């Protein structure tokens, strides 16, 4: 990605690359919910540490033997005449609206960070190569710290970890702003990028709360899963656009400064919603929690063969996202409409939003493993027609359709993650998978840039088509291991 930023002087391309690389700070595009660990229609009561060793988590794990049947048995089916009914029911839980809105503020801010940082450094230092390198450093640190923060959240609770984490981020971001404004050496920017990359994953924590308040209602968890995917897409569309406007119309540092303030405010508001916060894991809980084939209570989560299949598939899926954005920007520019690239990419995200909302309102059919494989297959098939696009008139509807395959894939994939992860390690499990997605996005952006530079814009969609085929190969090749892991839970 760094080489591509250095070799592509076109501003929109670099902007989209930065957005792709840092989308995971808001909750990468991906985003279905975790395993259930809370109460039904009423918010779960805050309990002491001993009380958290409840058997509801154990009961929830028994549905691994037939995850499709369990989901079909839970909750009320939405009426075909009212797709909004499941969503009204979802937000009937006391406190649901409050933690959703608070998390939304912070997640929009997170989606602003990547493009805001790239535009700030590129504008002030006149170097997209430096901007891309600093962004890549921040992404690498985020990938390393994400699972560690997730494990701390599981052990100590969301508020006790998110508040100090966002404080550390705020210090790093402030240092970055000062270094850029006052012309500090380039190495100082890399140090600041390391310090400002420990952003708490509000997307993961929001999904953990949905799973907590709807632990006995699989249908509601499915709807929440779909809703969160839509929120991810909305953040992806709104955040980078807002950062771009602030950096170009106000002053170069405005995007990062605004994002930092919103992230701190959103995190503090989210942490203040204590009645819906899942209780932290204790030593007794860790000992009694089922292993689910995922490394048990203390081992590595990636020991689970099924979870490894999901991580590998998400790695390739991230490459689809990263390379498709680069290919789209290059294609739109080659058509002579470079300024429309953001709108075209937003249309792709809109397709995912529509599919996510509909998918969340429809009854669940079949097992999660089957739905996941079907979604990956649809994503691979939808990427092929993009190779034949020769103008905006053909590209835009094809991208909309390709976007529609994204939501069901991500929703089903994250449903598998929370089924394969012990309930006491939910945040760690989700951030582990997100790490694979982030690495895939970065690698896909680099591969897409190489393809465009060496084979031309017309061949740009070869990269996402290849990545989608690899995702399908990983999902299909590991389908047996995935089902065995689910059955072993």
XYZ file of C-alpha atoms in Angstrom:
489
model
C 0.000 0.000 0.000
C 2.874 2.363 0.776
C 4.400 1.799 -2.653
C 1.051 2.365 -4.287
C 0.527 5.647 -2.470
C 3.979 6.725 -3.547
C 3.437 5.796 -7.173
C -0.128 7.098 -7.567
C -0.157 10.907 -7.449
C -3.921 11.061 -7.950
C -5.447 12.450 -4.753
C -8.788 10.544 -4.788
C -6.977 7.214 -5.049
C -4.827 7.909 -2.016
C -7.850 9.076 -0.109
C -9.791 5.936 -0.789
C -6.795 3.792 0.133
C -6.499 5.485 3.488
C -10.200 5.032 4.105
C -9.941 1.336 3.296
C -6.937 0.810 5.523
C -8.488 2.412 8.559
C -12.091 1.393 8.185
C -11.528 -1.255 10.880
C -11.114 1.468 13.535
C -14.856 1.912 13.340
C -15.547 -1.643 13.012
C -14.216 -2.707 9.449
C -17.048 -3.156 7.165
C -17.618 -6.242 8.704
C -19.683 -6.503 11.559
C -22.188 -9.101 12.861
C -22.830 -9.751 16.540
C -21.151 -11.968 19.034
C -22.337 -14.851 21.176
C -25.255 -14.175 23.440
C -24.470 -13.413 27.034
C -27.320 -11.311 28.361
C -31.032 -11.201 29.118
C -34.181 -11.313 27.030
C -36.460 -8.356 26.572
C -35.212 -6.626 29.695
C -31.662 -5.334 30.143
C -29.423 -7.668 32.142
C -28.892 -6.704 35.765
C -25.379 -5.884 36.834
C -24.066 -8.773 38.868
C -21.071 -9.462 41.004
C -18.187 -11.527 39.698
C -19.448 -14.787 41.138
C -22.845 -14.305 39.567
C -21.295 -14.166 36.109
C -20.700 -17.896 36.163
C -24.310 -18.354 35.144
C -25.451 -21.327 33.144
C -27.137 -19.259 30.476
C -23.860 -18.994 28.613
C -23.536 -22.768 28.794
C -27.056 -23.246 27.512
C -26.317 -20.952 24.619
C -23.325 -23.045 23.633
C -25.421 -26.180 23.308
C -26.909 -24.837 20.109
C -23.550 -25.454 18.411
C -24.732 -28.961 17.655
C -27.373 -27.596 15.326
C -26.973 -23.896 14.995
C -29.570 -23.515 12.286
C -32.268 -25.285 14.266
C -31.484 -23.285 17.351
C -31.767 -20.011 15.511
C -35.025 -21.080 13.922
C -36.415 -21.939 17.326
C -35.616 -18.621 18.932
C -37.530 -15.386 18.805
C -40.559 -14.300 16.857
C -40.564 -14.395 13.091
C -40.958 -11.016 11.368
C -44.143 -10.441 9.454
C -43.628 -10.431 5.677
C -45.747 -7.275 5.553
C -43.535 -5.338 7.937
C -39.758 -5.560 7.576
C -39.385 -2.931 10.296
C -41.156 -4.980 12.970
C -38.022 -6.927 14.026
C -36.091 -3.672 14.390
C -38.795 -2.079 16.539
C -38.666 -5.142 18.748
C -34.889 -4.956 18.850
C -34.879 -1.456 20.300
C -37.656 -2.134 22.804
C -34.962 -3.172 25.297
C -34.329 -0.409 27.861
C -31.017 1.279 27.163
C -30.625 -0.075 23.614
C -31.141 3.276 21.905
C -28.736 5.003 24.307
C -25.763 2.682 23.813
C -26.394 2.490 20.050
C -26.351 6.277 19.590
C -23.335 6.712 21.868
C -21.441 4.029 20.001
C -22.443 5.554 16.655
C -20.745 8.838 17.533
C -17.481 7.085 18.266
C -17.721 4.750 15.268
C -18.231 7.608 12.804
C -15.193 9.264 14.357
C -13.192 6.075 13.910
C -14.024 5.957 10.205
C -12.701 9.519 9.847
C -9.250 8.771 11.219
C -7.639 7.139 8.196
C -8.542 9.633 5.497
C -8.141 12.523 7.955
C -4.578 11.507 8.806
C -3.571 10.933 5.185
C -4.983 14.253 3.989
C -3.480 16.145 6.930
C 0.046 14.786 6.431
C -0.103 14.892 2.623
C -1.321 18.491 2.605
C 1.098 19.845 5.188
C 4.152 17.759 4.220
C 3.308 17.458 0.496
C 4.013 13.719 0.497
C 1.492 10.964 0.016
C 4.311 8.454 0.442
C 4.927 9.701 4.000
C 1.188 9.846 4.672
C 0.723 6.277 3.475
C 3.657 4.999 5.503
C 2.366 6.619 8.698
C -1.109 5.196 8.014
C 0.335 1.732 7.446
C 2.179 1.980 10.760
C -1.026 2.892 12.531
C -2.831 -0.020 10.897
C -0.142 -2.474 11.962
C -0.324 -1.303 15.573
C -4.123 -1.467 15.524
C -3.971 -5.048 14.251
C -1.636 -5.998 17.099
C -3.411 -4.177 19.910
C -6.992 -5.008 18.906
C -7.123 -8.598 20.232
C -5.218 -7.569 23.373
C -7.729 -4.810 24.114
C -10.533 -7.282 23.420
C -9.116 -9.702 25.986
C -8.831 -6.910 28.561
C -12.445 -5.901 27.921
C -13.568 -9.484 28.510
C -11.627 -9.675 31.762
C -12.283 -6.261 33.273
C -15.391 -4.872 31.567
C -16.018 -2.395 28.774
C -15.954 0.843 30.756
C -12.814 -0.008 32.737
C -10.837 -0.627 29.537
C -12.408 1.709 26.973
C -11.994 4.892 29.029
C -8.231 4.596 29.686
C -7.698 3.285 26.137
C -9.354 6.309 24.561
C -7.353 8.559 26.911
C -4.128 7.040 25.578
C -5.407 7.530 22.040
C -6.257 11.181 22.755
C -2.722 11.844 23.973
C -1.239 10.265 20.854
C -3.602 12.147 18.551
C -2.824 15.445 20.258
C 0.885 14.785 19.860
C 0.330 13.965 16.177
C -1.543 17.219 15.582
C 1.182 19.257 17.274
C 3.980 17.477 15.390
C 2.312 18.061 12.029
C 1.416 21.667 12.771
C 4.857 22.638 14.048
C 6.909 20.669 11.516
C 8.408 17.952 13.698
C 10.727 15.393 12.023
C 9.102 12.575 10.065
C 10.128 9.940 12.631
C 8.023 11.739 15.244
C 4.921 11.125 13.154
C 5.553 7.380 13.227
C 5.942 7.480 17.015
C 2.660 9.381 17.315
C 0.953 6.891 14.997
C 1.963 4.096 17.372
C 0.655 6.010 20.368
C -2.651 6.940 18.783
C -3.596 3.553 17.356
C -4.946 1.846 20.473
C -8.506 2.824 19.670
C -11.169 0.837 21.580
C -13.368 -1.188 19.232
C -16.785 0.322 19.854
C -18.212 -1.847 17.092
C -17.215 -5.026 18.928
C -18.453 -3.740 22.256
C -21.790 -2.664 20.774
C -22.294 -6.133 19.313
C -21.389 -7.676 22.661
C -24.168 -5.642 24.282
C -26.715 -6.791 21.728
C -25.734 -10.371 22.422
C -26.034 -9.707 26.146
C -29.510 -8.203 26.146
C -30.850 -10.803 23.688
C -29.053 -13.935 24.802
C -32.271 -15.976 24.883
C -33.597 -14.662 21.561
C -31.593 -15.904 18.541
C -33.916 -14.163 16.071
C -33.278 -10.809 17.762
C -29.525 -11.467 17.753
C -29.709 -12.130 14.017
C -31.554 -8.830 13.499
C -29.013 -6.991 15.674
C -26.225 -8.610 13.683
C -27.711 -7.281 10.453
C -28.355 -3.841 11.914
C -24.732 -3.535 12.978
C -23.571 -4.338 9.463
C -25.730 -1.485 8.179
C -24.256 0.840 10.809
C -20.763 -0.102 9.620
C -21.680 0.800 6.056
C -23.232 4.125 7.085
C -20.103 5.009 9.053
C -17.969 4.044 6.077
C -19.940 6.387 3.825
C -20.280 9.344 6.206
C -16.969 9.393 8.103
C -14.430 9.718 5.279
C -16.619 12.256 3.472
C -16.839 14.415 6.594
C -13.090 14.179 7.183
C -12.426 15.159 3.583
C -14.617 18.250 3.843
C -13.026 19.331 7.117
C -9.458 18.841 5.878
C -9.989 20.628 2.581
C -12.513 23.347 3.480
C -11.449 24.262 7.040
C -7.769 23.456 7.709
C -5.641 20.328 7.234
C -5.711 19.252 10.876
C -9.486 19.725 11.245
C -10.386 16.179 10.229
C -8.189 14.427 12.797
C -8.974 16.983 15.514
C -12.737 16.594 15.043
C -12.470 12.814 14.891
C -10.456 12.748 18.115
C -13.016 14.857 19.975
C -15.938 12.781 18.698
C -14.191 9.526 19.522
C -13.499 10.595 23.102
C -17.037 11.911 23.599
C -18.635 8.839 21.999
C -16.523 6.436 24.070
C -17.282 8.230 27.338
C -21.010 8.303 26.571
C -20.917 4.620 25.645
C -19.040 3.665 28.800
C -21.595 5.582 30.884
C -24.366 3.173 29.785
C -23.668 0.715 32.586
C -26.978 -1.143 32.818
C -26.501 -2.822 29.433
C -22.798 -3.555 29.888
C -22.038 -7.293 29.991
C -20.447 -8.282 33.308
C -16.703 -8.981 33.098
C -15.249 -12.445 33.117
C -13.791 -13.739 36.360
C -11.418 -16.582 37.164
C -14.368 -18.755 38.143
C -16.148 -17.908 34.914
C -13.062 -18.729 32.862
C -12.717 -22.115 34.503
C -16.371 -23.033 34.006
C -16.744 -21.658 30.485
C -16.972 -24.230 27.710
C -13.981 -24.341 25.393
C -15.995 -24.587 22.229
C -12.950 -25.919 20.501
C -11.516 -22.435 20.554
C -8.643 -22.838 22.888
C -10.808 -23.119 25.968
C -10.810 -20.407 28.562
C -7.174 -19.331 28.322
C -5.577 -20.828 25.199
C -5.283 -19.247 21.780
C -8.642 -18.773 20.122
C -7.168 -19.713 16.760
C -6.652 -23.279 17.976
C -10.195 -23.886 16.815
C -10.071 -25.274 13.249
C -13.453 -23.681 12.558
C -12.359 -20.245 13.721
C -9.219 -20.513 11.591
C -11.446 -21.113 8.574
C -13.390 -17.928 9.332
C -10.207 -15.905 9.882
C -8.689 -17.084 6.585
C -11.913 -16.369 4.727
C -12.118 -12.910 6.254
C -8.496 -12.286 5.339
C -9.370 -12.877 1.679
C -12.633 -10.946 2.077
C -10.703 -7.949 3.370
C -8.524 -8.186 0.269
C -11.720 -8.004 -1.804
C -12.719 -4.785 -0.041
C -9.324 -3.116 -0.281
C -8.611 -4.026 -3.913
C -12.158 -3.244 -5.083
C -11.950 0.309 -3.781
C -8.635 0.913 -5.540
C -9.933 -0.663 -8.742
C -13.111 1.421 -8.607
C -11.259 4.701 -8.123
C -8.917 3.836 -11.006
C -11.793 2.772 -13.264
C -13.866 5.891 -12.594
C -10.832 8.074 -13.239
C -10.177 6.271 -16.528
C -13.765 7.045 -17.583
C -13.057 10.743 -17.033
C -15.216 11.079 -13.917
C -12.630 11.002 -11.136
C -14.661 13.301 -8.872
C -17.506 10.751 -8.843
C -15.446 7.943 -7.292
C -16.717 8.605 -3.772
C -20.326 8.578 -4.925
C -19.816 5.340 -6.859
C -18.240 3.652 -3.827
C -21.069 4.953 -1.658
C -23.498 3.229 -4.008
C -21.689 -0.053 -3.383
C -22.033 0.499 0.365
C -25.706 1.325 -0.141
C -26.200 -2.078 -1.741
C -24.764 -3.674 1.368
C -27.052 -1.558 3.571
C -30.161 -2.642 1.689
C -29.155 -6.298 1.789
C -28.302 -6.077 5.481
C -31.646 -4.566 6.459
C -33.614 -7.123 4.478
C -31.466 -10.024 5.653
C -31.979 -8.996 9.269
C -35.766 -8.875 8.942
C -36.222 -12.198 7.139
C -36.497 -15.522 8.983
C -33.243 -17.407 9.449
C -32.943 -20.429 7.155
C -30.429 -23.255 7.443
C -27.255 -23.354 9.495
C -24.883 -20.424 9.920
C -22.113 -22.409 8.220
C -24.275 -22.982 5.139
C -25.325 -19.326 5.007
C -21.698 -18.262 5.304
C -20.601 -20.464 2.414
C -23.525 -19.252 0.305
C -22.650 -15.624 1.023
C -18.993 -16.086 0.084
C -20.051 -17.861 -3.120
C -22.408 -14.993 -3.997
C -19.609 -12.501 -3.357
C -17.280 -14.412 -5.686
C -19.911 -14.608 -8.432
C -20.854 -10.915 -8.083
C -17.229 -9.848 -8.567
C -16.902 -11.454 -12.003
C -19.197 -9.113 -14.029
C -17.120 -6.140 -12.869
C -14.387 -7.333 -15.240
C -16.659 -6.459 -18.160
C -17.571 -2.926 -17.010
C -16.679 -0.266 -19.581
C -18.318 2.882 -18.232
C -20.248 4.398 -15.356
C -23.543 3.196 -16.818
C -22.479 -0.430 -16.462
C -20.183 -0.108 -13.446
C -22.610 1.488 -10.975
C -25.358 -1.171 -11.053
C -22.754 -3.943 -10.963
C -21.156 -2.400 -7.875
C -24.550 -2.090 -6.207
C -25.155 -5.807 -6.778
C -21.637 -6.664 -5.584
C -22.292 -4.660 -2.430
C -25.458 -6.647 -1.763
C -23.382 -9.814 -1.393
C -21.276 -8.216 1.334
C -23.782 -7.927 4.175
C -25.033 -11.551 4.295
C -21.438 -12.798 4.152
C -20.249 -10.611 6.994
C -23.355 -11.221 9.112
C -23.148 -14.987 8.797
C -19.384 -14.952 9.337
C -19.567 -13.017 12.588
C -22.439 -15.202 13.752
C -20.038 -18.117 13.364
C -17.381 -16.237 15.315
C -19.578 -15.824 18.348
C -20.681 -19.471 18.141
C -17.076 -20.672 17.984
C -15.824 -18.401 20.763
C -16.342 -19.010 24.490
C -18.809 -16.414 25.819
C -16.224 -15.115 28.279
C -13.861 -14.224 25.400
C -16.335 -12.643 23.038
C -14.606 -9.289 22.446
C -11.248 -10.991 21.960
C -12.754 -13.358 19.404
C -14.306 -10.580 17.354
C -11.219 -8.388 17.372
C -9.084 -11.384 16.386
C -11.206 -11.863 13.287
C -11.237 -8.124 12.625
C -7.450 -8.213 12.635
C -7.540 -10.678 9.756
C -9.960 -8.409 7.930
C -7.750 -5.344 8.461
C -4.655 -7.143 7.212
C -6.631 -8.298 4.188
C -7.824 -4.769 3.432
C -4.274 -3.446 3.529
C -2.916 -6.290 1.385
C -5.818 -5.966 -1.044
C -5.233 -2.237 -1.457
C -1.578 -2.900 -2.261
C -2.469 -5.702 -4.692
C -5.096 -3.545 -6.353
C -2.622 -0.697 -6.761
C -0.026 -3.011 -8.286
C -2.600 -4.411 -10.703
C -3.733 -0.976 -11.841
C -0.180 0.328 -12.252
C 1.124 -2.704 -14.174
C -1.935 -3.972 -16.051
C -3.973 -0.803 -16.416
C -7.345 0.401 -15.039
C -9.270 -1.983 -17.298
C -7.730 -4.944 -15.460
C -8.146 -3.448 -11.988
C -11.039 -5.711 -11.026
C -8.872 -8.769 -11.565
C -7.540 -8.282 -8.031
C -10.914 -8.324 -6.187
C -12.162 -11.172 -8.392
C -9.081 -13.211 -7.496
C -9.418 -12.380 -3.803
C -13.096 -13.383 -3.862
C -12.162 -16.703 -5.461
C -9.593 -17.269 -2.686
C -12.244 -16.477 -0.072
C -14.549 -19.046 -1.628
C -11.741 -21.590 -1.727
C -11.011 -21.025 1.973
C -14.683 -21.253 2.968
C -15.480 -24.289 0.814
C -12.261 -26.111 1.688
C -12.834 -25.578 5.398
C -16.589 -26.236 5.451
C -16.133 -29.686 6.973
C -13.830 -28.429 9.725
C -16.222 -25.572 10.394
C -19.185 -27.891 10.885
C -17.157 -30.267 13.046
C -16.071 -27.356 15.259
C -19.667 -26.253 15.640
C -20.751 -29.782 16.482
C -17.933 -30.179 19.000
C -19.174 -27.169 20.968
